[in-house]
């Protein structure tokens, strides 16, 4: 259940961030409202995750995977440029999440 909650927290956070872009600076009502709905759900799921998972591990996974997914959406959906520096940084995020997972094992 813990991993399902963490996955939900990540998905809701990415959806909220996606809605930020779609809101066009709060000019579009539905995506603007959904920002708050998705972020409330993300923090709710993350809070419940922390009942059974170490803070450092949960946050590293949440932030790292969320960042990786947001970069992917930015490149594929919004045609943002994928530079060598962005790709290298993206890779470091993934390596960091893997390292936190390996280091967080009991």
Short mmCIF file of N, CA, C and O in Angstrom, two decimals:
data_model
loop_
_atom_site.label_atom_id
_atom_site.label_comp_id
_atom_site.label_asym_id
_atom_site.label_seq_id
_atom_site.Cartn_x
_atom_site.Cartn_y
_atom_site.Cartn_z
N UNK A 1 0.82 -1.20 0.00
CA UNK A 1 0.00 0.00 0.00
C UNK A 1 0.87 1.27 0.00
O UNK A 1 0.50 2.26 -0.60
N UNK A 2 2.01 1.21 0.69
CA UNK A 2 2.89 2.37 0.76
C UNK A 2 3.36 2.81 -0.62
O UNK A 2 3.34 4.01 -0.94
N UNK A 3 3.75 1.84 -1.44
CA UNK A 3 4.22 2.18 -2.78
C UNK A 3 3.10 2.69 -3.67
O UNK A 3 3.33 3.55 -4.53
N UNK A 4 1.90 2.20 -3.46
CA UNK A 4 0.74 2.70 -4.22
C UNK A 4 0.48 4.16 -3.85
O UNK A 4 0.24 5.00 -4.73
N UNK A 5 0.54 4.47 -2.56
CA UNK A 5 0.36 5.86 -2.11
C UNK A 5 1.45 6.77 -2.66
O UNK A 5 1.18 7.90 -3.10
N UNK A 6 2.70 6.29 -2.65
CA UNK A 6 3.79 7.11 -3.19
C UNK A 6 3.62 7.33 -4.69
O UNK A 6 3.83 8.44 -5.19
N UNK A 7 3.20 6.30 -5.40
CA UNK A 7 2.94 6.43 -6.83
C UNK A 7 1.83 7.44 -7.08
O UNK A 7 1.92 8.28 -7.98
N UNK A 8 0.79 7.39 -6.26
CA UNK A 8 -0.29 8.37 -6.36
C UNK A 8 0.20 9.77 -6.09
O UNK A 8 -0.17 10.73 -6.80
N UNK A 9 1.05 9.93 -5.06
CA UNK A 9 1.60 11.25 -4.74
C UNK A 9 2.39 11.81 -5.92
O UNK A 9 2.26 13.00 -6.25
N UNK A 10 3.17 10.96 -6.54
CA UNK A 10 3.96 11.39 -7.71
C UNK A 10 3.03 11.77 -8.87
O UNK A 10 3.20 12.82 -9.49
N UNK A 11 2.06 10.93 -9.15
CA UNK A 11 1.14 11.19 -10.27
C UNK A 11 0.36 12.48 -10.05
O UNK A 11 0.22 13.29 -10.99
N UNK A 12 -0.14 12.69 -8.84
CA UNK A 12 -0.90 13.91 -8.56
C UNK A 12 -0.01 15.16 -8.64
O UNK A 12 -0.44 16.20 -9.13
N UNK A 13 1.23 15.04 -8.17
CA UNK A 13 2.15 16.19 -8.23
C UNK A 13 2.47 16.55 -9.68
O UNK A 13 2.48 17.71 -10.06
N UNK A 14 2.71 15.55 -10.50
CA UNK A 14 3.00 15.79 -11.92
C UNK A 14 1.77 16.37 -12.61
O UNK A 14 1.88 17.31 -13.41
N UNK A 15 0.59 15.86 -12.29
CA UNK A 15 -0.64 16.39 -12.87
C UNK A 15 -0.85 17.86 -12.46
O UNK A 15 -1.24 18.69 -13.29
N UNK A 16 -0.55 18.18 -11.20
CA UNK A 16 -0.67 19.56 -10.75
C UNK A 16 0.30 20.48 -11.47
O UNK A 16 -0.06 21.60 -11.87
N UNK A 17 1.51 20.02 -11.67
CA UNK A 17 2.52 20.81 -12.38
C UNK A 17 2.13 20.99 -13.84
O UNK A 17 2.27 22.08 -14.41
N UNK A 18 1.60 19.94 -14.45
CA UNK A 18 1.11 20.01 -15.83
C UNK A 18 0.00 21.05 -15.94
O UNK A 18 -0.04 21.86 -16.87
N UNK A 19 -0.89 21.07 -14.95
CA UNK A 19 -1.99 22.05 -14.94
C UNK A 19 -1.48 23.47 -14.77
O UNK A 19 -2.09 24.42 -15.28
N UNK A 20 -0.35 23.64 -14.07
CA UNK A 20 0.24 24.98 -13.96
C UNK A 20 0.54 25.53 -15.34
O UNK A 20 0.24 26.69 -15.63
N UNK A 21 1.13 24.71 -16.17
CA UNK A 21 1.46 25.14 -17.53
C UNK A 21 0.19 25.41 -18.33
O UNK A 21 0.08 26.42 -19.03
N UNK A 22 -0.79 24.52 -18.20
CA UNK A 22 -2.04 24.68 -18.95
C UNK A 22 -2.87 25.87 -18.47
O UNK A 22 -3.69 26.39 -19.21
N UNK A 23 -2.65 26.30 -17.23
CA UNK A 23 -3.45 27.40 -16.67
C UNK A 23 -3.13 28.74 -17.32
O UNK A 23 -3.92 29.68 -17.21
N UNK A 24 -1.98 28.84 -17.97
CA UNK A 24 -1.55 30.08 -18.62
C UNK A 24 -1.57 31.24 -17.62
O UNK A 24 -2.22 32.27 -17.85
N UNK A 25 -0.88 31.04 -16.50
CA UNK A 25 -0.81 32.09 -15.50
C UNK A 25 -2.14 32.37 -14.83
O UNK A 25 -2.48 33.52 -14.57
N UNK A 26 -2.91 31.33 -14.57
CA UNK A 26 -4.24 31.40 -13.94
C UNK A 26 -5.30 32.03 -14.85
O UNK A 26 -6.34 32.45 -14.39
N UNK A 27 -5.06 32.06 -16.14
CA UNK A 27 -6.05 32.61 -17.08
C UNK A 27 -7.10 31.58 -17.47
O UNK A 27 -8.21 31.94 -17.86
N UNK A 28 -6.76 30.29 -17.41
CA UNK A 28 -7.71 29.23 -17.73
C UNK A 28 -8.22 28.63 -16.42
O UNK A 28 -7.45 28.08 -15.63
N UNK A 29 -9.52 28.72 -16.21
CA UNK A 29 -10.12 28.40 -14.92
C UNK A 29 -9.95 26.94 -14.51
O UNK A 29 -9.51 26.66 -13.39
N UNK A 30 -10.30 25.99 -15.38
CA UNK A 30 -10.25 24.58 -14.99
C UNK A 30 -8.85 24.12 -14.59
O UNK A 30 -8.66 23.59 -13.50
N UNK A 31 -7.83 24.33 -15.44
CA UNK A 31 -6.50 23.91 -15.02
C UNK A 31 -6.03 24.66 -13.76
O UNK A 31 -5.32 24.08 -12.93
N UNK A 32 -6.43 25.91 -13.60
CA UNK A 32 -6.07 26.67 -12.41
C UNK A 32 -6.64 26.03 -11.15
O UNK A 32 -5.95 25.90 -10.14
N UNK A 33 -7.89 25.63 -11.20
CA UNK A 33 -8.53 24.98 -10.05
C UNK A 33 -7.91 23.60 -9.79
O UNK A 33 -7.70 23.21 -8.63
N UNK A 34 -7.59 22.89 -10.87
CA UNK A 34 -7.04 21.54 -10.73
C UNK A 34 -5.65 21.55 -10.11
O UNK A 34 -5.25 20.56 -9.48
N UNK A 35 -4.90 22.65 -10.23
CA UNK A 35 -3.60 22.74 -9.58
C UNK A 35 -3.75 22.44 -8.10
O UNK A 35 -3.04 21.61 -7.53
N UNK A 36 -4.72 23.09 -7.46
CA UNK A 36 -4.91 22.96 -6.02
C UNK A 36 -5.47 21.59 -5.64
O UNK A 36 -5.08 21.01 -4.63
N UNK A 37 -6.34 21.06 -6.47
CA UNK A 37 -6.90 19.73 -6.22
C UNK A 37 -5.80 18.68 -6.28
O UNK A 37 -5.66 17.84 -5.38
N UNK A 38 -5.00 18.72 -7.35
CA UNK A 38 -3.95 17.72 -7.53
C UNK A 38 -2.85 17.85 -6.47
O UNK A 38 -2.35 16.84 -5.98
N UNK A 39 -2.48 19.08 -6.13
CA UNK A 39 -1.45 19.23 -5.10
C UNK A 39 -1.95 18.81 -3.72
O UNK A 39 -1.19 18.22 -2.93
N UNK A 40 -3.20 19.07 -3.41
CA UNK A 40 -3.76 18.59 -2.13
C UNK A 40 -3.74 17.07 -2.09
O UNK A 40 -3.36 16.47 -1.07
N UNK A 41 -4.12 16.43 -3.20
CA UNK A 41 -4.09 14.97 -3.26
C UNK A 41 -2.66 14.45 -3.16
O UNK A 41 -2.39 13.45 -2.48
N UNK A 42 -1.71 15.14 -3.82
CA UNK A 42 -0.30 14.72 -3.78
C UNK A 42 0.23 14.76 -2.35
O UNK A 42 0.85 13.80 -1.87
N UNK A 43 -0.01 15.87 -1.66
CA UNK A 43 0.50 15.98 -0.29
C UNK A 43 -0.23 15.04 0.66
O UNK A 43 0.38 14.53 1.61
N UNK A 44 -1.49 14.79 0.40
CA UNK A 44 -2.22 13.81 1.20
C UNK A 44 -1.62 12.42 1.06
O UNK A 44 -1.36 11.73 2.07
N UNK A 45 -1.39 12.01 -0.17
CA UNK A 45 -0.79 10.68 -0.41
C UNK A 45 0.63 10.61 0.15
O UNK A 45 1.02 9.60 0.75
N UNK A 46 1.40 11.68 -0.02
CA UNK A 46 2.77 11.67 0.50
C UNK A 46 2.77 11.60 2.02
O UNK A 46 3.57 10.87 2.62
N UNK A 47 1.87 12.32 2.66
CA UNK A 47 1.77 12.28 4.12
C UNK A 47 1.46 10.87 4.62
O UNK A 47 2.06 10.39 5.58
N UNK A 48 0.55 10.19 3.95
CA UNK A 48 0.22 8.82 4.33
C UNK A 48 1.38 7.86 4.04
O UNK A 48 1.61 6.91 4.78
N UNK A 49 2.12 8.13 2.99
CA UNK A 49 3.30 7.33 2.67
C UNK A 49 4.32 7.39 3.81
O UNK A 49 4.95 6.38 4.15
N UNK A 50 4.46 8.56 4.40
CA UNK A 50 5.47 8.76 5.44
C UNK A 50 5.17 8.02 6.73
O UNK A 50 6.03 7.94 7.60
N UNK A 51 3.96 7.46 6.85
CA UNK A 51 3.67 6.63 8.02
C UNK A 51 4.51 5.36 8.03
O UNK A 51 4.81 4.82 9.09
N UNK A 52 4.91 4.90 6.83
CA UNK A 52 5.61 3.61 6.74
C UNK A 52 6.93 3.66 5.96
O UNK A 52 7.57 2.64 5.79
N UNK A 53 7.31 4.85 5.49
CA UNK A 53 8.55 4.95 4.73
C UNK A 53 9.37 6.10 5.29
O UNK A 53 8.82 7.12 5.70
N UNK A 54 10.69 5.94 5.29
CA UNK A 54 11.58 7.01 5.75
C UNK A 54 11.36 8.27 4.92
O UNK A 54 11.19 8.21 3.70
N UNK A 55 11.40 9.42 5.61
CA UNK A 55 11.22 10.70 4.95
C UNK A 55 12.21 10.91 3.82
O UNK A 55 11.85 11.31 2.71
N UNK A 56 13.49 10.65 4.10
CA UNK A 56 14.53 10.91 3.10
C UNK A 56 14.32 10.07 1.84
O UNK A 56 14.47 10.58 0.72
N UNK A 57 13.94 8.84 2.00
CA UNK A 57 13.71 7.97 0.85
C UNK A 57 12.46 8.38 0.09
O UNK A 57 12.49 8.53 -1.13
N UNK A 58 11.36 8.57 0.80
CA UNK A 58 10.10 8.93 0.14
C UNK A 58 10.22 10.24 -0.61
O UNK A 58 9.80 10.35 -1.76
N UNK A 59 10.84 11.24 0.02
CA UNK A 59 10.96 12.54 -0.63
C UNK A 59 11.89 12.48 -1.84
O UNK A 59 11.61 13.10 -2.87
N UNK A 60 12.97 11.74 -1.72
CA UNK A 60 13.89 11.62 -2.85
C UNK A 60 13.20 10.97 -4.04
O UNK A 60 13.35 11.41 -5.18
N UNK A 61 12.43 9.93 -3.79
CA UNK A 61 11.71 9.25 -4.88
C UNK A 61 10.64 10.18 -5.45
O UNK A 61 10.52 10.34 -6.66
N UNK A 62 9.88 10.80 -4.56
CA UNK A 62 8.79 11.71 -4.98
C UNK A 62 9.33 12.85 -5.84
O UNK A 62 8.83 13.10 -6.94
N UNK A 63 10.35 13.51 -5.35
CA UNK A 63 10.91 14.65 -6.07
C UNK A 63 11.65 14.21 -7.34
O UNK A 63 11.49 14.82 -8.40
N UNK A 64 12.43 13.14 -7.23
CA UNK A 64 13.21 12.70 -8.38
C UNK A 64 12.37 12.16 -9.52
O UNK A 64 12.54 12.56 -10.68
N UNK A 65 11.46 11.27 -9.20
CA UNK A 65 10.60 10.70 -10.25
C UNK A 65 9.66 11.78 -10.80
O UNK A 65 9.42 11.86 -12.01
N UNK A 66 9.16 12.64 -9.90
CA UNK A 66 8.31 13.74 -10.36
C UNK A 66 9.05 14.67 -11.31
O UNK A 66 8.52 15.09 -12.34
N UNK A 67 10.30 14.97 -10.98
CA UNK A 67 11.12 15.81 -11.87
C UNK A 67 11.35 15.13 -13.20
O UNK A 67 11.21 15.74 -14.27
N UNK A 68 11.70 13.86 -13.16
CA UNK A 68 11.96 13.12 -14.41
C UNK A 68 10.71 13.08 -15.29
O UNK A 68 10.79 13.30 -16.50
N UNK A 69 9.56 12.83 -14.68
CA UNK A 69 8.31 12.80 -15.47
C UNK A 69 7.96 14.18 -16.02
O UNK A 69 7.50 14.31 -17.16
N UNK A 70 8.20 15.21 -15.22
CA UNK A 70 7.90 16.57 -15.67
C UNK A 70 8.80 16.97 -16.82
O UNK A 70 8.34 17.59 -17.79
N UNK A 71 10.07 16.60 -16.76
CA UNK A 71 10.98 16.88 -17.88
C UNK A 71 10.51 16.15 -19.13
O UNK A 71 10.45 16.72 -20.22
N UNK A 72 10.14 14.89 -18.97
CA UNK A 72 9.66 14.10 -20.10
C UNK A 72 8.41 14.72 -20.73
O UNK A 72 8.32 14.84 -21.96
N UNK A 73 7.47 15.13 -19.90
CA UNK A 73 6.25 15.77 -20.41
C UNK A 73 6.60 17.09 -21.10
O UNK A 73 6.07 17.40 -22.18
N UNK A 74 7.50 17.86 -20.51
CA UNK A 74 7.90 19.13 -21.12
C UNK A 74 8.49 18.94 -22.50
O UNK A 74 8.16 19.68 -23.43
N UNK A 75 9.32 17.92 -22.65
CA UNK A 75 9.96 17.67 -23.94
C UNK A 75 8.96 17.10 -24.94
O UNK A 75 8.88 17.56 -26.08
N UNK A 76 8.17 16.11 -24.53
CA UNK A 76 7.26 15.44 -25.47
C UNK A 76 5.98 16.23 -25.75
O UNK A 76 5.53 16.28 -26.89
N UNK A 77 5.39 16.83 -24.72
CA UNK A 77 4.09 17.50 -24.89
C UNK A 77 4.24 18.96 -25.30
O UNK A 77 3.51 19.45 -26.15
N UNK A 78 5.19 19.66 -24.67
CA UNK A 78 5.34 21.09 -24.90
C UNK A 78 6.52 21.43 -25.81
O UNK A 78 6.87 22.59 -25.96
N UNK A 79 7.14 20.41 -26.40
CA UNK A 79 8.25 20.57 -27.33
C UNK A 79 9.40 21.41 -26.75
O UNK A 79 10.02 22.20 -27.46
N UNK A 80 9.69 21.24 -25.45
CA UNK A 80 10.83 21.91 -24.86
C UNK A 80 12.11 21.25 -25.35
O UNK A 80 12.13 20.05 -25.62
N UNK A 81 13.15 22.03 -25.46
CA UNK A 81 14.42 21.50 -25.97
C UNK A 81 15.05 20.55 -24.96
O UNK A 81 14.99 20.77 -23.76
N UNK A 82 15.65 19.49 -25.47
CA UNK A 82 16.42 18.55 -24.63
C UNK A 82 17.89 18.77 -24.98
O UNK A 82 18.38 18.24 -25.97
N UNK A 83 18.56 19.57 -24.19
CA UNK A 83 19.97 19.85 -24.41
C UNK A 83 20.82 18.77 -23.75
O UNK A 83 20.33 17.96 -22.96
N UNK A 84 22.11 18.76 -24.07
CA UNK A 84 23.02 17.80 -23.47
C UNK A 84 23.07 18.01 -21.96
O UNK A 84 23.04 17.04 -21.19
N UNK A 85 23.09 19.26 -21.52
CA UNK A 85 23.12 19.55 -20.09
C UNK A 85 21.84 19.07 -19.40
O UNK A 85 21.88 18.49 -18.32
N UNK A 86 20.71 19.28 -20.05
CA UNK A 86 19.43 18.83 -19.47
C UNK A 86 19.40 17.30 -19.39
O UNK A 86 18.96 16.74 -18.39
N UNK A 87 19.89 16.63 -20.43
CA UNK A 87 19.92 15.17 -20.43
C UNK A 87 20.86 14.64 -19.35
O UNK A 87 20.52 13.69 -18.64
N UNK A 88 22.02 15.26 -19.20
CA UNK A 88 22.97 14.84 -18.16
C UNK A 88 22.36 15.05 -16.77
O UNK A 88 22.47 14.18 -15.90
N UNK A 89 21.70 16.17 -16.57
CA UNK A 89 21.07 16.46 -15.28
C UNK A 89 19.93 15.48 -15.00
O UNK A 89 19.77 15.01 -13.88
N UNK A 90 19.16 15.19 -16.02
CA UNK A 90 18.07 14.22 -15.93
C UNK A 90 18.62 12.86 -15.49
O UNK A 90 18.09 12.21 -14.60
N UNK A 91 19.74 12.47 -16.09
CA UNK A 91 20.38 11.20 -15.75
C UNK A 91 20.85 11.19 -14.29
O UNK A 91 20.69 10.20 -13.59
N UNK A 92 21.40 12.31 -13.84
CA UNK A 92 21.85 12.40 -12.45
C UNK A 92 20.68 12.28 -11.47
O UNK A 92 20.83 11.69 -10.39
N UNK A 93 19.54 12.83 -11.83
CA UNK A 93 18.35 12.70 -10.98
C UNK A 93 17.99 11.22 -10.84
O UNK A 93 17.74 10.72 -9.73
N UNK A 94 17.96 10.51 -11.94
CA UNK A 94 17.61 9.09 -11.93
C UNK A 94 18.63 8.29 -11.11
O UNK A 94 18.27 7.45 -10.28
N UNK A 95 19.91 8.58 -11.32
CA UNK A 95 20.96 7.90 -10.55
C UNK A 95 20.81 8.19 -9.06
O UNK A 95 20.96 7.30 -8.22
N UNK A 96 20.47 9.42 -8.73
CA UNK A 96 20.26 9.79 -7.33
C UNK A 96 19.12 9.04 -6.69
O UNK A 96 19.22 8.57 -5.55
N UNK A 97 18.02 8.90 -7.41
CA UNK A 97 16.87 8.15 -6.89
C UNK A 97 17.24 6.68 -6.69
O UNK A 97 16.91 6.08 -5.66
N UNK A 98 17.96 6.11 -7.64
CA UNK A 98 18.40 4.71 -7.49
C UNK A 98 19.32 4.58 -6.28
O UNK A 98 19.18 3.66 -5.47
N UNK A 99 20.24 5.53 -6.12
CA UNK A 99 21.14 5.50 -4.97
C UNK A 99 20.40 5.60 -3.65
O UNK A 99 20.73 4.89 -2.69
N UNK A 100 19.39 6.47 -3.58
CA UNK A 100 18.61 6.59 -2.35
C UNK A 100 17.85 5.29 -2.06
O UNK A 100 17.73 4.88 -0.91
N UNK A 101 17.36 4.64 -3.11
CA UNK A 101 16.67 3.37 -2.92
C UNK A 101 17.62 2.31 -2.40
O UNK A 101 17.28 1.56 -1.48
N UNK A 102 18.80 2.24 -2.96
CA UNK A 102 19.77 1.24 -2.52
C UNK A 102 20.26 1.55 -1.11
O UNK A 102 20.45 0.65 -0.30
N UNK A 103 20.47 2.82 -0.81
CA UNK A 103 20.94 3.22 0.49
C UNK A 103 19.87 3.16 1.57
O UNK A 103 20.16 3.12 2.76
N UNK A 104 18.60 3.15 1.14
CA UNK A 104 17.49 3.16 2.10
C UNK A 104 17.02 1.78 2.48
O UNK A 104 16.18 1.63 3.35
N UNK A 105 17.60 0.75 1.86
CA UNK A 105 17.18 -0.61 2.17
C UNK A 105 17.62 -0.98 3.58
O UNK A 105 18.72 -0.70 4.00
N UNK A 106 16.72 -1.62 4.33
CA UNK A 106 17.01 -2.02 5.73
C UNK A 106 17.51 -3.43 5.78
O UNK A 106 17.12 -4.30 5.18
#
